[in-house]
Amino acid sequence: MQKEERPLSGYRVDNDSSEPNVFIFETVNSIIYEVRFKPSGYIFENDPEIQPFVFEISIVVLENPTGKGPPGASLVPPTIARIFGNFFEQHERVVVYVCDTSDKRGSVRQRKFENWFSYYKGVSYAQFNDTLVDDAGVPYSMSLIIRLDNPFRRRLLLAFDDLLTDYRK
Amino acid sequence: MTTEEPIKDERHERALSIARRMMANKKAAEKEAIEEYQNSPAKQALVAELRRKNAERGTPIIRL
């Protein structure tokens, strides 16, 4: 039985050789996106050994000639998931954090991306999601994405759980 | 009354502090990326080259 039935289309991605962690792509609407993996060791401030391998992802619209908000372009999530894939292929030990406040649009966007990423990742990656809510009721969605063969996997999962578990109770 | 509450509150605050810092960093990174793009001829050239290649192919879409 064929596992792959969905068309695997996305946008062509380029990157600046002087900035290996930065990627750009153009949509059919001529919107230019930048995807950047930014070092973020502070998340594990008590574990210096892991810090060099921790990144956050930033997704930014650099140019939008449409004058409207970016539409829910169906090829953007698979393109970003592909960028994730390439980044992880080059960096075995990397862990990427995604954080967002969960407004309604943000939640829908994140859920779509998570669904697609789950489909796309196969067995090579693992994604863990959780949400914190502050006293004012503002929700913060947090995701951790790692390669399954990351040598720090167990340690990273424990740290992620340690970060969130007590507040969920 | 238990002795566990302060620890829980501390951890709660630590987690929220990191989440807030991540959000602040994310917003700052977005702002920086746009400013950098507006002020970097090299980056603008990279985007122009990407647009040119896509126009030449007739589409920015590829098979992944």
Coordinates of C-alpha atoms in Angstrom, one line a residue:
Chain A
M1 CA 0.0 0.0 0.0
Q2 CA 1.3 3.4 -1.0
K3 CA 1.8 5.6 2.0
E4 CA 2.4 8.8 -0.1
E5 CA -0.8 10.0 -1.7
R6 CA -0.7 13.7 -1.1
P7 CA 1.1 15.8 -3.8
L8 CA 4.4 17.0 -2.4
S9 CA 4.5 20.5 -3.8
G10 CA 5.9 23.6 -2.2
Y11 CA 7.9 26.7 -3.1
R12 CA 11.4 26.9 -4.3
V13 CA 13.7 28.0 -1.4
D14 CA 17.0 29.9 -1.6
N15 CA 19.4 30.8 1.1
D16 CA 22.2 33.3 1.5
S17 CA 25.5 31.5 1.8
S18 CA 26.7 34.0 4.3
E19 CA 23.7 33.2 6.5
P20 CA 23.3 29.4 6.5
N21 CA 20.4 29.5 8.9
V22 CA 18.3 31.9 6.9
F23 CA 16.0 30.8 4.0
I24 CA 13.7 32.8 1.6
F25 CA 10.9 31.8 -0.7
E26 CA 8.3 33.5 -2.9
T27 CA 4.6 32.4 -3.1
V28 CA 2.3 32.5 -6.1
N29 CA 1.1 35.8 -4.8
S30 CA 4.6 37.3 -5.0
I31 CA 4.8 37.4 -1.2
I32 CA 8.4 36.9 0.1
Y33 CA 8.9 34.9 3.3
E34 CA 12.0 34.6 5.4
V35 CA 12.5 31.6 7.7
R36 CA 15.3 32.0 10.2
F37 CA 16.7 29.6 12.9
K38 CA 17.9 31.8 15.7
P39 CA 20.3 30.5 18.4
S40 CA 18.3 30.4 21.7
G41 CA 20.4 28.7 24.3
Y42 CA 18.8 30.7 27.1
I43 CA 15.9 28.2 27.1
F44 CA 18.2 25.7 28.8
E45 CA 20.2 28.2 30.9
N46 CA 21.1 25.5 33.4
D47 CA 22.5 23.1 30.8
P48 CA 25.4 24.7 28.9
E49 CA 26.1 21.5 27.0
I50 CA 22.8 21.7 25.1
Q51 CA 22.6 25.4 24.7
P52 CA 24.6 25.6 21.3
F53 CA 22.0 23.3 19.7
V54 CA 18.9 25.2 20.6
F55 CA 17.2 27.4 18.0
E56 CA 13.9 29.2 17.6
I57 CA 12.2 29.6 14.3
S58 CA 11.2 33.0 13.0
I59 CA 8.9 33.3 10.0
V60 CA 8.6 36.8 8.5
V61 CA 6.9 38.4 5.5
L62 CA 9.6 40.5 3.9
E63 CA 7.6 41.8 1.0
N64 CA 3.9 41.7 0.4
P65 CA 2.9 43.5 -2.8
T66 CA -0.8 42.4 -2.4
G67 CA -1.4 45.0 0.2
K68 CA -3.5 42.5 2.1
G69 CA -2.7 40.0 4.9
P70 CA -1.0 36.9 3.5
P71 CA -3.7 34.4 2.5
G72 CA -3.8 30.9 3.9
A73 CA -1.6 29.7 1.1
S74 CA -1.7 25.9 1.2
L75 CA 1.9 25.5 0.0
V76 CA 3.5 27.6 2.7
P77 CA 3.3 25.0 5.5
P78 CA 4.8 22.2 3.4
T79 CA 7.5 24.6 2.3
I80 CA 8.4 25.5 5.9
A81 CA 8.3 21.8 6.9
R82 CA 10.7 21.1 4.1
I83 CA 13.0 23.9 5.4
F84 CA 12.8 22.3 8.8
G85 CA 13.7 18.9 7.2
N86 CA 16.8 20.3 5.4
F87 CA 17.9 22.1 8.6
F88 CA 17.7 19.0 10.6
E89 CA 19.4 16.9 8.0
Q90 CA 22.4 19.2 8.4
H91 CA 22.3 19.4 12.2
E92 CA 21.8 16.1 14.0
R93 CA 21.8 17.6 17.5
V94 CA 19.6 20.6 16.9
V95 CA 16.4 21.2 18.7
V96 CA 13.9 23.9 17.5
Y97 CA 11.4 25.7 19.7
V98 CA 8.3 27.3 18.3
C99 CA 6.4 29.7 20.6
D100 CA 3.3 31.7 19.8
T101 CA 0.5 33.4 21.5
S102 CA -2.6 31.4 20.6
D103 CA -5.0 33.9 19.1
K104 CA -7.6 32.3 16.9
R105 CA -5.8 32.8 13.6
G106 CA -2.5 31.7 15.2
S107 CA -4.1 28.6 16.5
V108 CA -5.5 27.6 13.2
R109 CA -2.2 28.3 11.5
Q110 CA -0.2 26.3 14.0
R111 CA -2.6 23.4 13.9
K112 CA -2.4 23.2 10.1
F113 CA 1.4 23.3 10.2
E114 CA 1.5 20.7 12.9
N115 CA -0.8 18.4 11.0
W116 CA 1.2 18.8 7.8
F117 CA 4.5 18.4 9.7
S118 CA 3.2 15.2 11.3
Y119 CA 2.5 13.8 7.9
Y120 CA 5.7 15.0 6.3
K121 CA 8.2 14.1 9.0
G122 CA 7.8 10.3 8.6
V123 CA 9.6 8.5 11.4
S124 CA 12.7 10.7 11.6
Y125 CA 11.4 13.6 13.7
A126 CA 9.4 14.1 16.8
Q127 CA 7.3 17.1 17.7
F128 CA 6.0 17.9 21.2
N129 CA 3.4 20.6 21.9
D130 CA 2.1 22.2 25.0
T131 CA 0.4 25.4 26.1
L132 CA 1.0 27.7 29.1
V133 CA -1.6 30.2 30.2
D134 CA -0.6 33.2 32.3
D135 CA -2.7 34.9 35.0
A136 CA -4.3 37.2 32.4
G137 CA -5.5 34.3 30.4
V138 CA -2.9 34.7 27.6
P139 CA -2.1 31.3 26.1
Y140 CA 1.5 30.6 24.9
S141 CA 1.8 27.6 22.6
M142 CA 5.2 25.9 22.7
S143 CA 6.5 23.2 20.5
L144 CA 9.8 21.3 20.6
I145 CA 11.0 19.5 17.4
I146 CA 13.9 17.2 17.4
R147 CA 15.4 14.4 15.3
L148 CA 14.5 11.0 16.8
D149 CA 18.2 10.1 16.7
N150 CA 19.2 13.3 18.6
P151 CA 21.8 12.1 21.2
F152 CA 20.2 14.5 23.7
R153 CA 16.7 13.4 23.0
R154 CA 15.9 12.0 26.5
R155 CA 17.5 15.0 28.2
L156 CA 15.6 17.4 26.0
L157 CA 12.3 15.8 26.6
L158 CA 12.8 15.8 30.3
A159 CA 13.8 19.4 30.2
F160 CA 10.7 20.3 28.1
D161 CA 8.5 18.4 30.5
D162 CA 10.2 19.9 33.5
L163 CA 9.6 23.4 32.0
L164 CA 5.8 22.8 31.6
T165 CA 4.6 20.0 33.8
D166 CA 4.1 21.8 37.1
Y167 CA 2.1 24.6 35.6
R168 CA -0.3 22.3 33.9
K169 CA -1.3 20.7 37.2
Chain B
M1 CA -0.9 24.6 53.9
T2 CA 2.0 22.8 52.2
T3 CA 5.6 23.7 51.4
E4 CA 5.1 22.7 47.8
E5 CA 3.2 25.8 46.6
P6 CA 6.1 28.2 46.5
I7 CA 8.1 25.7 44.4
K8 CA 5.2 25.3 42.0
D9 CA 4.8 29.1 41.8
E10 CA 8.5 29.5 41.1
R11 CA 8.4 27.0 38.3
H12 CA 5.3 28.5 36.9
E13 CA 6.9 31.9 36.8
R14 CA 10.1 30.5 35.3
A15 CA 8.1 28.8 32.5
L16 CA 6.1 31.9 31.8
S17 CA 9.2 34.0 31.9
I18 CA 10.8 31.9 29.2
A19 CA 7.6 31.9 27.1
R20 CA 7.3 35.7 27.4
R21 CA 11.0 36.0 26.5
M22 CA 10.6 33.8 23.5
M23 CA 7.6 35.9 22.3
A24 CA 9.6 39.1 22.8
N25 CA 12.6 37.6 21.0
K26 CA 10.3 36.5 18.2
K27 CA 8.8 39.9 17.7
A28 CA 12.2 41.6 17.9
A29 CA 13.6 39.1 15.3
E30 CA 10.7 39.8 13.0
K31 CA 11.3 43.5 13.2
E32 CA 15.1 43.1 12.8
A33 CA 14.6 40.9 9.7
I34 CA 12.4 43.5 8.0
E35 CA 14.8 46.4 8.9
E36 CA 17.8 44.3 7.7
Y37 CA 16.0 43.5 4.4
Q38 CA 15.1 47.2 3.8
N39 CA 18.7 48.3 4.5
S40 CA 20.7 45.4 2.8
P41 CA 21.3 45.7 -0.9
A42 CA 22.8 42.1 -0.8
K43 CA 19.6 40.7 0.7
Q44 CA 17.4 42.6 -1.8
A45 CA 19.6 41.3 -4.6
L46 CA 19.0 37.7 -3.3
V47 CA 15.3 38.3 -3.3
A48 CA 15.4 39.8 -6.8
E49 CA 17.4 36.8 -8.0
L50 CA 14.9 34.4 -6.5
R51 CA 12.0 36.3 -8.3
R52 CA 14.0 36.3 -11.5
K53 CA 14.5 32.5 -11.4
N54 CA 10.9 31.9 -10.6
A55 CA 9.7 34.1 -13.4
E56 CA 12.1 32.3 -15.8
R57 CA 10.6 29.0 -14.7
G58 CA 7.1 30.5 -14.9
T59 CA 6.2 29.4 -11.3
P60 CA 7.7 29.4 -7.8
I61 CA 6.2 26.0 -7.2
I62 CA 8.4 22.9 -7.1
R63 CA 8.0 19.2 -6.2
L64 CA 9.3 18.7 -2.7

